[in-house]
Coordinates of C-alpha atoms in Angstrom, one line a residue:
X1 CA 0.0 0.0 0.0
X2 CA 2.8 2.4 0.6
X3 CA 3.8 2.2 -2.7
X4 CA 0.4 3.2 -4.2
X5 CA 0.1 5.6 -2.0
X6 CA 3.4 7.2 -3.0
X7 CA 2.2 6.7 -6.3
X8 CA -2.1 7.1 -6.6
X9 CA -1.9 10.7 -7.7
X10 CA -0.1 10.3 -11.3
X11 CA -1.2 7.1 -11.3
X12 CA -5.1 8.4 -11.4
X13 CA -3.8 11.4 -14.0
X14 CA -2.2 9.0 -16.3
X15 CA -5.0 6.1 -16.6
X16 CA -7.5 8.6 -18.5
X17 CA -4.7 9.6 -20.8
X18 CA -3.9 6.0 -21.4
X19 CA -7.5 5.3 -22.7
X20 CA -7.6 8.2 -24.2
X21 CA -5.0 6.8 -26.6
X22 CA -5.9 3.1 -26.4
X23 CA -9.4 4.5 -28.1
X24 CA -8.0 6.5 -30.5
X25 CA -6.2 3.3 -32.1
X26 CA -9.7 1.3 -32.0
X27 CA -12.1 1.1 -34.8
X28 CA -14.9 -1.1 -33.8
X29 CA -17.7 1.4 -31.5
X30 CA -19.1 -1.4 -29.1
X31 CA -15.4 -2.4 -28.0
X32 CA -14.7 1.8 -27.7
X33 CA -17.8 2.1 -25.5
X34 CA -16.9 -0.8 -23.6
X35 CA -13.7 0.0 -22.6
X36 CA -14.1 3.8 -22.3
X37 CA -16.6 2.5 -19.3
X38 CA -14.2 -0.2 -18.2
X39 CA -11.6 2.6 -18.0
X40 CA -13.5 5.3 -15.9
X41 CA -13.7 2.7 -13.5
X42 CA -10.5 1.9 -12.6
X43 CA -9.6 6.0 -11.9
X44 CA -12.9 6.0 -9.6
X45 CA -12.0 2.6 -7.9
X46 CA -8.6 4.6 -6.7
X47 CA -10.8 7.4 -5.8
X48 CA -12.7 5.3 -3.5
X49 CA -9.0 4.4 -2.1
X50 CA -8.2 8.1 -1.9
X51 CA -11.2 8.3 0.3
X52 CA -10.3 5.1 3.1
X53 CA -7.0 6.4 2.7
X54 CA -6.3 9.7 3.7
X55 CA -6.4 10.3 7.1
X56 CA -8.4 13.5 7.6
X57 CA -7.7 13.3 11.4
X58 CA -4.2 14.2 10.7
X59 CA -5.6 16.2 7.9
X60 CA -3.0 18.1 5.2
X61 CA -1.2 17.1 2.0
X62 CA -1.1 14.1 1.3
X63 CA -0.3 11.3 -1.1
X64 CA 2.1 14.2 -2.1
X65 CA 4.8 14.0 -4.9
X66 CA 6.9 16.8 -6.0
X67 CA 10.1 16.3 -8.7
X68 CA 11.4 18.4 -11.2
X69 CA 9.5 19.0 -14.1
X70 CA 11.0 22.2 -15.9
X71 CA 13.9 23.0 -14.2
X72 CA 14.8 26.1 -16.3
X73 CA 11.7 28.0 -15.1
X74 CA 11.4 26.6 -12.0
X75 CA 8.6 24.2 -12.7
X76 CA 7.9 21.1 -10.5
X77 CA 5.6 18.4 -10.9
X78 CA 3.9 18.7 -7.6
X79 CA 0.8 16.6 -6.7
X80 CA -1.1 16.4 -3.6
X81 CA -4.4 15.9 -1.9
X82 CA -6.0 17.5 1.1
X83 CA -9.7 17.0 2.4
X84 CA -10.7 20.0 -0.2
X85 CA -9.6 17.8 -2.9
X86 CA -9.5 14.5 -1.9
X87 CA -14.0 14.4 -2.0
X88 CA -13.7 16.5 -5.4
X89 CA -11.5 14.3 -7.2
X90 CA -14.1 11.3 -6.2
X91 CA -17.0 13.3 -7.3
X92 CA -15.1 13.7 -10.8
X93 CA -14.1 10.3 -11.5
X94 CA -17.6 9.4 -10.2
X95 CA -19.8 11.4 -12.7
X96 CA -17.4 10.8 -15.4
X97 CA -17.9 7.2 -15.5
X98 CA -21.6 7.8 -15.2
X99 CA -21.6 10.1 -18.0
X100 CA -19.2 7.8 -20.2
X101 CA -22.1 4.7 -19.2
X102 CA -24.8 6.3 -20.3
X103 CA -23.5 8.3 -23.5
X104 CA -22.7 5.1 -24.4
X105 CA -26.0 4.0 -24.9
X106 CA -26.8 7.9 -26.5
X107 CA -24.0 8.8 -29.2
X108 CA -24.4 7.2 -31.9
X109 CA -22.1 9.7 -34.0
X110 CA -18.1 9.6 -34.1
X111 CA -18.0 8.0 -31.2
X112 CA -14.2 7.2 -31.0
X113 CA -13.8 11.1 -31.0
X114 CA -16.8 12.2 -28.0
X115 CA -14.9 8.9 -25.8
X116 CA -11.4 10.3 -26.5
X117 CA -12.9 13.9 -26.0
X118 CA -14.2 12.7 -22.5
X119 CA -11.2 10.5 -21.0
X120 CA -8.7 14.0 -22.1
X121 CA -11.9 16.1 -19.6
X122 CA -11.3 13.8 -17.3
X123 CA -7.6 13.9 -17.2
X124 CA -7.8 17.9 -16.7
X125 CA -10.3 18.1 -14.2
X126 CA -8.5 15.7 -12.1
X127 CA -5.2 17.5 -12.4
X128 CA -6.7 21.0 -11.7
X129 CA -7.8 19.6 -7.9
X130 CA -4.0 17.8 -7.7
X131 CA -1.5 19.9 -9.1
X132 CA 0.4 22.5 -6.1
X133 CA 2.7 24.1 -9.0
X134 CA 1.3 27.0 -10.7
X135 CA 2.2 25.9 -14.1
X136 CA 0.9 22.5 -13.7
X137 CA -2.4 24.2 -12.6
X138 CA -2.6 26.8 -15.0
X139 CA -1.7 23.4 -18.2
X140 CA -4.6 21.5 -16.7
X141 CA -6.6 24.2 -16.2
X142 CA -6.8 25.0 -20.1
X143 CA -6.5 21.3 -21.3
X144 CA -10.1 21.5 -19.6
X145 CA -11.0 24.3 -22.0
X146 CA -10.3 22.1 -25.7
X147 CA -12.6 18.9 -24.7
X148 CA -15.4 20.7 -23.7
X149 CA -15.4 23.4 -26.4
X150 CA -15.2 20.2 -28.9
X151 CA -17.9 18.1 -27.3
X152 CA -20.3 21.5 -27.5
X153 CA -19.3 22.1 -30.8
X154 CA -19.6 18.9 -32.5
X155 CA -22.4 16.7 -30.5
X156 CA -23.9 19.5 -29.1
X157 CA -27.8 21.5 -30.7
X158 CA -28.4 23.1 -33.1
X159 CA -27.1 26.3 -31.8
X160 CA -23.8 24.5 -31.3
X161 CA -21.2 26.6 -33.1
X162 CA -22.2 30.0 -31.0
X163 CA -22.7 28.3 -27.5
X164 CA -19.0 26.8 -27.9
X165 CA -17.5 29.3 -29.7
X166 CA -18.9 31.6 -26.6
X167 CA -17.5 29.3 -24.4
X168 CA -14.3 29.1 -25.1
X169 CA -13.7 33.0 -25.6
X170 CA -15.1 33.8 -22.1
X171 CA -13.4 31.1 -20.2
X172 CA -10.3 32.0 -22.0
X173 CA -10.3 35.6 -21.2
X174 CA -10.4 34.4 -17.3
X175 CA -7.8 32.6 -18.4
X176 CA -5.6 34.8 -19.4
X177 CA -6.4 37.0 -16.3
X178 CA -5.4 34.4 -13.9
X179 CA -2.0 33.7 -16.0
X180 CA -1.2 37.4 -15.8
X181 CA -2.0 37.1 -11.8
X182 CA 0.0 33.6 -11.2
X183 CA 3.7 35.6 -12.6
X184 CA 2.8 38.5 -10.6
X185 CA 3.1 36.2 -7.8
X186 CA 5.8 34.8 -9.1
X187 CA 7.6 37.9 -9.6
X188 CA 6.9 38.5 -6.1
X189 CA 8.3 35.1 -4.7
X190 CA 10.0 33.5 -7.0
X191 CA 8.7 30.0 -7.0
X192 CA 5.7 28.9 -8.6
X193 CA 5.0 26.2 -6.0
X194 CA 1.3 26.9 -4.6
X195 CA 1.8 26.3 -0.8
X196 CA 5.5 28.2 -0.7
X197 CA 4.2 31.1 -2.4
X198 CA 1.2 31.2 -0.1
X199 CA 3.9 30.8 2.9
X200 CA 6.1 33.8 1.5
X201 CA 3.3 36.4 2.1
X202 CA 4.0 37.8 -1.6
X203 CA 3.7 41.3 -1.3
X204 CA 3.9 42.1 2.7
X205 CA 7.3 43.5 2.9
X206 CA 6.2 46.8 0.9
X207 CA 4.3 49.8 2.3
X208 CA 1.0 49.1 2.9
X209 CA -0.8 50.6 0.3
X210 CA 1.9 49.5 -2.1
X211 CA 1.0 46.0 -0.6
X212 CA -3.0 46.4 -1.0
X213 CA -2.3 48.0 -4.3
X214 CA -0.6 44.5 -6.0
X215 CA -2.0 42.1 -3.7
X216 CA -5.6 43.7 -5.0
X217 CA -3.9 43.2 -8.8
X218 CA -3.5 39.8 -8.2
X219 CA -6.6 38.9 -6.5
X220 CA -8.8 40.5 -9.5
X221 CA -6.6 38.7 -11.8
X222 CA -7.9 35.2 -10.1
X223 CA -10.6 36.6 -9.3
X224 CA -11.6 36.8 -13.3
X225 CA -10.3 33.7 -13.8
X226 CA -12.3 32.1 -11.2
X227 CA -15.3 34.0 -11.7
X228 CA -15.7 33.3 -15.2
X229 CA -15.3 29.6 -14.7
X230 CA -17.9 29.7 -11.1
X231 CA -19.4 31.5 -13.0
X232 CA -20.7 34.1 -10.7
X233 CA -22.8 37.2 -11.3
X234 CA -22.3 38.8 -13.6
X235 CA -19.9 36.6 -15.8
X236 CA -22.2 33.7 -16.1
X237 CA -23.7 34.4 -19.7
X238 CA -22.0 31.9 -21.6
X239 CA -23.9 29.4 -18.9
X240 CA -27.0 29.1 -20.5
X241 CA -25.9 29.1 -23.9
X242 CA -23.4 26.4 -22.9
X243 CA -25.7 23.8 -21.0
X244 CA -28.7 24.5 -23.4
X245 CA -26.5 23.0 -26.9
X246 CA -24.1 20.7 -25.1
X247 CA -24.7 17.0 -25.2
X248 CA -26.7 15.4 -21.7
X249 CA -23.4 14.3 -20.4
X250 CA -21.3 17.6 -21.1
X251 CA -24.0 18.9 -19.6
X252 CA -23.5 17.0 -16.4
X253 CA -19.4 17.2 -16.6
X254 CA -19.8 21.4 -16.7
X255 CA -21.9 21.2 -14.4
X256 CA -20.9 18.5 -12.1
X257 CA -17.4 19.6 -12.0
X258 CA -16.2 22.3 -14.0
X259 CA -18.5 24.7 -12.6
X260 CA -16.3 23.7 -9.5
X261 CA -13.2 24.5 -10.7
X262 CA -13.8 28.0 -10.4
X263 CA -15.0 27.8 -6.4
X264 CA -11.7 25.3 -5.9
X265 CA -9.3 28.1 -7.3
X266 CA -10.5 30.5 -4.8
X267 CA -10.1 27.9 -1.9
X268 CA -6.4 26.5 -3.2
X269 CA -5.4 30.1 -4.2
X270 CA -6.8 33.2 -3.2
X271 CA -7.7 32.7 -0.1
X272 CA -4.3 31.0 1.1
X273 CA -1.9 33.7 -1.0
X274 CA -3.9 36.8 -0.7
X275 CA -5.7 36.9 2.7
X276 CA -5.4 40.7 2.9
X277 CA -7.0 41.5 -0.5
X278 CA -9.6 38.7 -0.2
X279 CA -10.9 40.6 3.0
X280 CA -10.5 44.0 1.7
X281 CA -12.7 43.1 -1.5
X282 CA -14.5 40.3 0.6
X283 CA -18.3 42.4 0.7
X284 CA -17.8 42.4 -3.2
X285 CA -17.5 38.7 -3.2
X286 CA -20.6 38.0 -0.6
X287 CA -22.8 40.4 -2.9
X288 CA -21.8 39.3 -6.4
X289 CA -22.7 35.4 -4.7
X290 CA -25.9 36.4 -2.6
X291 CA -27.4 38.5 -5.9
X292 CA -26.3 35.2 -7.7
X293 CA -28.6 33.4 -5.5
X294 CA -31.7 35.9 -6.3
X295 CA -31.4 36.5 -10.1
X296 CA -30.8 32.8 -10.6
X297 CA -33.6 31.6 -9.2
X298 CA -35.9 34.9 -10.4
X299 CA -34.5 34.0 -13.8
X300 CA -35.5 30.4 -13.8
X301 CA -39.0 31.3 -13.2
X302 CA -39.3 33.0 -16.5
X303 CA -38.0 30.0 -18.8
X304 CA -39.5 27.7 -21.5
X305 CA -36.7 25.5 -21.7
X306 CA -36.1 22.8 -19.2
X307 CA -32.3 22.4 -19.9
X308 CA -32.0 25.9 -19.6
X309 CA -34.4 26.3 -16.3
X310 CA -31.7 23.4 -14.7
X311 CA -28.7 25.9 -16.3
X312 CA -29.6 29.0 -14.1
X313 CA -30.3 27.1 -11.2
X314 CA -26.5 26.1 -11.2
X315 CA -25.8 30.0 -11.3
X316 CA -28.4 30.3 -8.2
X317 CA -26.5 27.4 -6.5
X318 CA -23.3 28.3 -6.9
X319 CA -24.4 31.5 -5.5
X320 CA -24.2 30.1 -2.3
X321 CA -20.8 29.0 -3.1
X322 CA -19.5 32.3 -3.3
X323 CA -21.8 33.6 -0.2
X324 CA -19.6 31.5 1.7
X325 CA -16.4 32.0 0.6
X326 CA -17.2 35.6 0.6
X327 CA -18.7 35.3 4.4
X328 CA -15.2 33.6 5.7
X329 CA -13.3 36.1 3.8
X330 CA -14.5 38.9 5.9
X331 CA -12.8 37.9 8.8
X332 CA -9.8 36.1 7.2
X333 CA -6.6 38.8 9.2
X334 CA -6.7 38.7 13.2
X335 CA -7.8 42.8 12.7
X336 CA -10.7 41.6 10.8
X337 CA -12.0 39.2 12.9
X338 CA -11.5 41.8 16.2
X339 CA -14.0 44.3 14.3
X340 CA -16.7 41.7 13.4
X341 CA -16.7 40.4 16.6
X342 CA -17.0 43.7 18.4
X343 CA -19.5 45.0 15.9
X344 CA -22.1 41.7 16.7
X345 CA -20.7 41.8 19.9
X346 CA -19.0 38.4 19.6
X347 CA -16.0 36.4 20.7
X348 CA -13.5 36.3 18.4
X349 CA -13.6 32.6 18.7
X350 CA -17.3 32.7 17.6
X351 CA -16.4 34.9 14.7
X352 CA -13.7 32.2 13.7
X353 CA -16.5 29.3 13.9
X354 CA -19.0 31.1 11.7
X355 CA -16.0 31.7 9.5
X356 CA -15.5 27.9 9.5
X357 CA -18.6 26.9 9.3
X358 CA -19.3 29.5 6.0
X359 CA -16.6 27.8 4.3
X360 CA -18.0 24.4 5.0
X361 CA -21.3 25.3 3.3
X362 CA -19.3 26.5 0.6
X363 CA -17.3 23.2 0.3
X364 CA -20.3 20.9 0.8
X365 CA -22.2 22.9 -1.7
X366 CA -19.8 22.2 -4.3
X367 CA -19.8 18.7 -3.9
X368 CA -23.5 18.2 -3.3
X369 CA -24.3 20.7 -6.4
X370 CA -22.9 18.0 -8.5
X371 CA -24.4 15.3 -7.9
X372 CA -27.9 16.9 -7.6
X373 CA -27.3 19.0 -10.8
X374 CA -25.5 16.1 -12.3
X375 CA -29.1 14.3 -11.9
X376 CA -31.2 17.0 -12.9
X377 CA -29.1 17.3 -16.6
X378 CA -29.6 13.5 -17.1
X379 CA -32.9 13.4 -16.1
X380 CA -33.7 16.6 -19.1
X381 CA -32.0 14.7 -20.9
X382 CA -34.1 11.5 -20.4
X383 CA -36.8 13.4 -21.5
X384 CA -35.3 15.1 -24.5
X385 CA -34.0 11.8 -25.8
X386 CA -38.2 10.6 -25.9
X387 CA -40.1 13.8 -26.7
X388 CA -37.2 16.0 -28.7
X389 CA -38.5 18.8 -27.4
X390 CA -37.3 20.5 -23.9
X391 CA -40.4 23.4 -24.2
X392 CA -42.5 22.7 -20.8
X393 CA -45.6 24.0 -22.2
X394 CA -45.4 20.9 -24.2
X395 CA -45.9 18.4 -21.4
X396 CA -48.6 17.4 -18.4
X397 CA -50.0 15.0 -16.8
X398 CA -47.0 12.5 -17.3
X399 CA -46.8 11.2 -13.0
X400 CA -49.5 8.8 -14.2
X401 CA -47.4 7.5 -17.5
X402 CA -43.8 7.5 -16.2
X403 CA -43.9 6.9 -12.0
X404 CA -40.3 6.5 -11.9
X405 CA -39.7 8.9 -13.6
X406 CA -41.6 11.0 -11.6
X407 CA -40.1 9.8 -8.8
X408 CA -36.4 10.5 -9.4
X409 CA -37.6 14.0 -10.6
X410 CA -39.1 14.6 -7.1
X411 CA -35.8 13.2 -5.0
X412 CA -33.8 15.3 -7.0
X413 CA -35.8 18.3 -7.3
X414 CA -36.2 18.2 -3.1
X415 CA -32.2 17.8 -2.9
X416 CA -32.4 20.7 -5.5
X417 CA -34.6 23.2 -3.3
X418 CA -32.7 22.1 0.1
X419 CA -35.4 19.9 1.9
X420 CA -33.9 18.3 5.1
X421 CA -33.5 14.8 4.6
X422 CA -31.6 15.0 1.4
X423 CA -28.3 16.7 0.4
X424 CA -28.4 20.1 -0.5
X425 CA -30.3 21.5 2.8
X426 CA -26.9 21.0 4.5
X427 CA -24.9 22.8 2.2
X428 CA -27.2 25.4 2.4
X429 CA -27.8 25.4 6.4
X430 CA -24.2 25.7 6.9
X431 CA -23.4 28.5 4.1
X432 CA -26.8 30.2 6.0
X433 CA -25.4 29.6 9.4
X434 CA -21.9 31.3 8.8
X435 CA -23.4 34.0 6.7
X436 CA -25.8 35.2 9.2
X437 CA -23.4 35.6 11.5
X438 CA -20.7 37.3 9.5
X439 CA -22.4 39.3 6.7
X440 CA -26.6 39.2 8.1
X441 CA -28.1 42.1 5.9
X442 CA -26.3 40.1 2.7
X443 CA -27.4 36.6 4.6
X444 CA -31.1 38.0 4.5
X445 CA -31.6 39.0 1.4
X446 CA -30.3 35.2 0.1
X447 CA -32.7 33.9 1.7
X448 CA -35.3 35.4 -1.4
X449 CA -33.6 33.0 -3.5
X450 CA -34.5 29.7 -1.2
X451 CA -38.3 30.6 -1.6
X452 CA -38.0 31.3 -5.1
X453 CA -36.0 28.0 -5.5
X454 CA -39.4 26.6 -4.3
X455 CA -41.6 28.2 -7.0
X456 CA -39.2 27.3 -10.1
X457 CA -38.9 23.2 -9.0
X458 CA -42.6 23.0 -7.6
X459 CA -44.5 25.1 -10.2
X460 CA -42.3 25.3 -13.2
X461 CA -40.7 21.9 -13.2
X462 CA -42.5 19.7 -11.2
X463 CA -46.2 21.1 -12.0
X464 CA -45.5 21.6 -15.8
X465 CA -44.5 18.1 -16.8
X466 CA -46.3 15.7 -14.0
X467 CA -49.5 17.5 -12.9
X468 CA -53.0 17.6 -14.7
X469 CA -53.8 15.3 -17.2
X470 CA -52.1 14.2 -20.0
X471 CA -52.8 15.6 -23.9
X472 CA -51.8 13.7 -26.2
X473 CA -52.3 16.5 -29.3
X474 CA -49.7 18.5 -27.5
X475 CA -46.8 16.2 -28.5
X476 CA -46.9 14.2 -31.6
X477 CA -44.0 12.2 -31.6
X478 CA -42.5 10.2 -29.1
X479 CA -39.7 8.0 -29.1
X480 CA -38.5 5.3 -26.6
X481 CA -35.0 4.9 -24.8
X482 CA -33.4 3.4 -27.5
X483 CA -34.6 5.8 -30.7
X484 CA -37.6 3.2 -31.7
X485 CA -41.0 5.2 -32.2
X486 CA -43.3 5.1 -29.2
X487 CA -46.9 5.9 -28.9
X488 CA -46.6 7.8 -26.1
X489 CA -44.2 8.6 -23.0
X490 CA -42.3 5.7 -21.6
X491 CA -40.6 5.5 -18.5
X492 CA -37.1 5.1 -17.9
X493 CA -35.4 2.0 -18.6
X494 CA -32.7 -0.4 -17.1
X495 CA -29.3 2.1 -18.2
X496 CA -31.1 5.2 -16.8
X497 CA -31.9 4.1 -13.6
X498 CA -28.2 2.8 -13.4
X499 CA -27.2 6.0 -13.9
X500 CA -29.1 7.8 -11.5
X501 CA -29.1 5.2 -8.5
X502 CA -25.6 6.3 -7.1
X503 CA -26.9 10.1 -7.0
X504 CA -30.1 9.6 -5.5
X505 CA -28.0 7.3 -3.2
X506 CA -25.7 9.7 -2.3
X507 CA -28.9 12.7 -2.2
X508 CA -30.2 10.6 1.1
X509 CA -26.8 9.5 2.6
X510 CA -25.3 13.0 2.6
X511 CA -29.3 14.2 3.6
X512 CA -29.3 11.8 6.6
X513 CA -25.7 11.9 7.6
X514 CA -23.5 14.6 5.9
X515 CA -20.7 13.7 8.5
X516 CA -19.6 11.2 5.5
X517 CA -18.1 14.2 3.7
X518 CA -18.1 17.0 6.4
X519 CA -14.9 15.0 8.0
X520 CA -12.8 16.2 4.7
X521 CA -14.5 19.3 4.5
X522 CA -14.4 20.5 7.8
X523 CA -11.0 19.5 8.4
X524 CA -9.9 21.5 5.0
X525 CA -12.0 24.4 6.1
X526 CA -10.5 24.9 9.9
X527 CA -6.6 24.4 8.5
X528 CA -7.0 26.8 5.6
X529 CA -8.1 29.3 8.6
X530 CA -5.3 28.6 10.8
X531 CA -2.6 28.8 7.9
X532 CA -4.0 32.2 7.4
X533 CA -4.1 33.8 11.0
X534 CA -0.8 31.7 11.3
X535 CA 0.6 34.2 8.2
X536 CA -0.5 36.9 9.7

């Protein structure tokens, strides 16, 4: 074991660049299919490994490997895994080997490419949450860009060519933001090693406003890169667009994970390197994720399209993402925390729990956003693949003719709109809890976007397509699972309820005991506090 553990980290980065190639030199598309899901299992069984393995008692790095990579600028391949990224890395390998099962039974055009496509997305998003070197971050970090933009672009709608093409240019323009931020920190410590640079204090030894003035360079600089990818309010346009023309499982990948990218690069990064400039800007953060939270779920209200509804929502839950984040930042130096807590008229102690306890709703949020949005994309896309048609007005009455259906819809749709029991009212009680506390007039006004979350899933999901009685001249043409013509709606068949079962399992185990992922979470949360006040 101590030899995999020594080497699990390249290990997992290299298996979905190995299939990648292996299904490039195959020509027959059952035997691509087969092994592309053969291979996504093998990165999530070590995933499962990562999770009995690291010991999030002792909590830090580890699993860690660091050796030369290039030497000449200073380069290292560094790898390592904390409880932040030890539960993320298990949620990617987890809903990319659902979404390689069931495109497998969906793409039926150039399939060696969307396989290859989706074991390279893979590959990135896994090295984003394990790489501690800049350069390795920032390589990983736009590998992600090229698979996606292809799997929009090619297998995507009809609108395919602007949603991707709108993709890439936004996303890249973070991109270019954060690499102009990541060599002013170099500049300023001369290493390009995450966790050193964060332990240099880049910055601190000028004057203090000569310190605020390039620590608050830097921090927009990530701050663009990161907001773009979140996205947050109000860099989230290319969102819709996106989700809408992408393919059921891109759909669930952006989601799922790369949505999550974003959120991680402010937790690894900003936070960690730039404490002073994330508190000084840290009310900008908590509004740009509580009106997030609002317009999101306002938005989804208004829309026709189901894929698109699902698509805001993730802008409205990652709003509380950023709440959190935003919350903890407020009270990230010791002179910080002293002013909240005589302000509310708190310990400082208390202050630092809230802090902790905002940044574990933000963490669980991430995680549970995934797998609850990651259901919701499949399940539009369940009922795209039958009716071709994602206009709501076009359904009804369709509890009576697909109950299981109906049924996964509900679970997910609960988790969705935070009903205790399932997984996202956690996420959402802690991100509330810390927020109140730290930032209560921003706090309060979220909390529109919880009852508004109510109207969109009950009214405009759930009541359009299940409720009343079904009309048969509304839709014309229905097909089953497997492209055959149908007479009407069928309910979901042995593949799709594969797919789902591990979400809605992990909707009611999170739900009933969210201690199963808190442990990492909480662990993460509480360090990345005490490395700051420890800086300064």
């Amino acid at each position: 074991m101590e030899f995999l553990n020594q080497w699990i980290l390249p290990l997992i980065l290299a298996l979905p660049l190995l299939f990648a190639v292996v299904t490039m030199l195959m020509t027959n598309e059952r035997s691509i299919k087969w092994l592309s899901i053969v291979g996504s299992l093998v990165p999530l069984a070590l995933s499962i490994y990562m999770l009995l393995a690291y010991d999030y008692n002792a909590g830090g790095m580890q699993f860690e490997l660091n050796i030369p990579w290039v030497e000449s600028l200073g380069a290292s391949f560094h790898l390592g895994a904390d409880g932040l990224s030890v539960p993320l890395v298990f949620l990617t390998a987890l809903l990319s080997t659902l979404s390689i099962y069931y495109s497998a039974f969906t793409i039926k055009t150039r399939v060696k490419e969307f396989f290859v496509m989706f074991h390279l997305l893979e590959l990135s998003m896994l090295g984003v949450f394990l790489a501690l070197d800049y350069v390795l971050f920032y390589v990983f970090w736009e590998i992600s860009l090229v698979p996606m933009y292809l799997l929009i672009g090619i297998w995507g709608g009809a609108n395919r060519g602007y949603a991707s093409i709108k993709f890439f240019i936004y996303t890249l323009v973070g991109s270019v933001a954060m690499l102009l931020a990541i060599l002013l920190i170099y500049f300023a410590t001369g290493t390009f090693d995450i966790i050193e640079a964060a332990a240099l204090k880049p910055f601190q030894d000028l004057p203090a406003d000569r310190a605020l003035l390039f620590t608050s360079l830097a921090f927009w600089g990530f701050f663009l890169g990161f907001a773009f990818k979140v996205p947050s309010f109000p860099f989230h346009t290319w969102l819709p667009d996106a989700h809408t023309e992408a393919p059921t499982a891109g759909s669930v990948i952006l989601a799922g994970v790369m949505l999550k990218l974003g959120a991680y690069g402010f937790l690894r990064i900003v936070l960690p390197t730039l404490p002073t400039a994330s508190e000084f800007w840290s009310m900008w953060v908590v509004a740009v994720g509580a009106i997030a939270i609002v317009y999101g779920a306002f938005v989804c209200v208004a829309q026709t399209d189901l894929k698109r509804l699902i698509a805001y929502s993730s802008v409205s839950h990652m709003g509380y993402v950023m709440l959190g984040i935003g919350a903890a930042s407020t009270v990230l130096t010791p002179e910080g925390a002293a002013k909240t807590a005589e302000f509310f008229g708190l310990s400082q102690e208390s202050v630092m729990n809230s802090a902790a306890m905002a940044l574990n709703g933000a963490t669980l949020q991430m995680f549970n956003h995934g797998i609850i949005t990651g259901a919701l994309f499949l399940l539009v896309g369940i009922i795209y693949e039958r009716a071709h048609t994602r206009d709501l007005a076009k359904f009804g009455g369709l509890g009576t003719h697909t109950p299981y259906y109906y049924g996964i819809w509900l679970v997910a749709g609960f988790a969705s709109l935070g009903m205790p029991g399932l997984a996202g009212f956690w996420a959402e009680f802690f991100t509330f809890r810390g927020a109140f506390a730290l930032v209560p007039y921003w706090a309060a006004f979220a909390v529109i976007g919880l009852i508004i979350t109510a109207v969109y899933i009950l009214w405009r999901i759930i009541g359009n397509l299940f409720m009343g009685s079904y009309d048969a001249q509304k839709l014309h043409h229905w097909s089953a699972a497997d492209g055959s013509e149908a007479d009407g709606p069928t309910d979901m068949v042995a593949f799709e309820k594969v797919t789902l079962w591990p979400l809605v399992i992990g909707m009611f185990v999170i739900g009933v005991y969210p201690t199963v992922v808190l442990n990492y979470f909480n662990g993460s949360s509480v360090e990345l506090l005490q490395f700051i006040q420890g800086l300064l």
